[in-house]
């Protein structure tokens, strides 16, 4: 309605402007009609003046002839000459002027001339000018003839044929231009009259329309006022009865309005609070909790908390600025009592935490039981492998084979349970690496081909990609998915084939979309069951569960892994014909040359020319130093040891600046940390030896840039011995002069895996042979390091706990850092990670150490127990 009223008002204003324009135009045209009338009257007056003047001259001529009075004759002659002179002047003006208006026209002097008359009141066109010239010349001829009659005293000339002929000619000319002029003016008058009639009609229509619009606008205005009155009442009642408190304050923060709910929520007892500030009408505990009013900032859904009569209240607070008709700012406050809903939310959060706690407890219980089973199971599997190499009877071999199959099956089940436990606890992490896809597939084939052959199935493959294609994703998890899918296909296929297809679907920049498919000719899946195959603990064909063992976790794990990689997985199946499991993933492409270099680097290590060269190892942990010294002794490098930064400074003061070929500097040490020590060595003592940071702390690019002036490089722990050798390579001769030797393969002796269980569902398994190879030492030497680690750090968890209780966070953090560094050096990755987390927690959130310390203890004790078992 308001829009219609606005439209009508705009239309009315437009029509009013048009009406005024019509009336103004009508008045202007009507004035033109008056001007035309005046022009006709002026022409007739003009002609009359000439006729009267000429008639007077003719009478004076007759009188002169009759009386022969010299005076009268002189007067006549003067008037006649003036008449002629005036005519000649006017003739010249008309002939030589382009102006058709007679503004420069000279009038004859005559007592009968109308003083208000002017020749500018009318104008001639070209034809009228021609007539008028002839008219004036005729007058001149008549005057000359009259003057001649007076001079000769012959009055008959004034009655003669010549005079009458000239006079008739003058009259005819006067009649022609007068008639032509009046006709032309009449035509203009007709046009103007018609235009005035049109304007009058248009003005009438506009007037009628304007009146109608005015009546309609008035009707709408009254209706709008009535409607506004209704809505004003509605809004007023709604605000007064709403369960939301509303108040309005002015720029001086004084209340201008508040509804009943606002008073009720804030317990306002003042009968008339308007005109007062919040501190004048609200209880102090409420007024102090309200945020300061700000007319330049809107706020929404702020939860305010205050205590009233011993009860905690929660208020949802919102505010915004408005402006009145004078442009003055007003501040609107909306409040809602959300105490009950907040209490319910708190109760729900408590229940959710309880549910989460019991869910985690369930997962932890399952994982711990799985780990407890897995520890002796590893021994069983290891013993089976040892027994296989002894002399056995056929029956004993059969029994041993069954034990082995059952153990492997149980181990797979436990691994599935542990994987799904990690996924449920969001501790599942991917570790992307660069690798050649074809090499990975060929290695995977070596694992599952015997499984397929054992069931007399045919293995087919279709690889549609460049053999040099290298990807950057988690290689281990990708292989796990493929193995799970192939195992699942073998489980439900009794004859036919298993087919693995891998192809490249598309590329986008450095990304490639790969598709993997595992097809079988097995039992197939009902269409209704397709949506269930990736659910946890779900087994289809329940009547066949005795025939096809499993936990129902394999496909669920595959789905979680592929989803974590950002891919999709699905199944296509026809009952009785077989199934096809497909998944697609986007992966970053890696440089093929880089993959080859990584492969070559992984199988070779440089031989450092360290004869006669010295390295200073600044390390606060004795065992870390011994490990580093053993690594470098093969290259005949002599190692000196400094326990902390201060000792390193004291040692270097008395030595030449380039005494050491390299200084390996730990970062976190007592007394003086690595960065400070390096800066003093470089800037104050003038050491020129390169300093490499050897630390278990993750070093980002910003940290490297910050310390690039004092640190020549960074070596992160845990590292393998060939990683350390490559880092030292630039400082021990030209790279082209360095010889490389292959990394010796592990001996193929069967050694049970060392395993331990932690409370966060992590399994740590490693063989001493592999760990020793990574560290670059013998297995016997590695065992010594491990036993020394146990001896030095077995009870370090209690030390950290006591330091935390004594608020000695610095020393507690230093011990955690030492454990982290040594665990990294020895390749105890899980302990390294939890020690790093403990170190960060001690530094940033010491109040949360008690939560993390049990996990640290589990890892530490687990390694110590595993060392005892071995």
CSV table of C-alpha atoms in Angstrom, one decimal, residues 609 729-738:
chain,number,residue,atom,x,y,z
A,609,UNK,CA,87.0,-39.0,3.6
A,729,UNK,CA,79.1,-35.0,2.6
A,730,UNK,CA,79.6,-31.3,1.5
A,731,UNK,CA,82.1,-30.8,4.3
A,732,UNK,CA,84.4,-33.7,3.5
A,733,UNK,CA,85.6,-33.1,0.0
A,734,UNK,CA,84.2,-32.5,-3.4
A,735,UNK,CA,81.1,-34.6,-4.1
A,736,UNK,CA,82.6,-36.0,-7.3
A,737,UNK,CA,85.6,-37.3,-5.4
A,738,UNK,CA,83.4,-39.2,-2.9
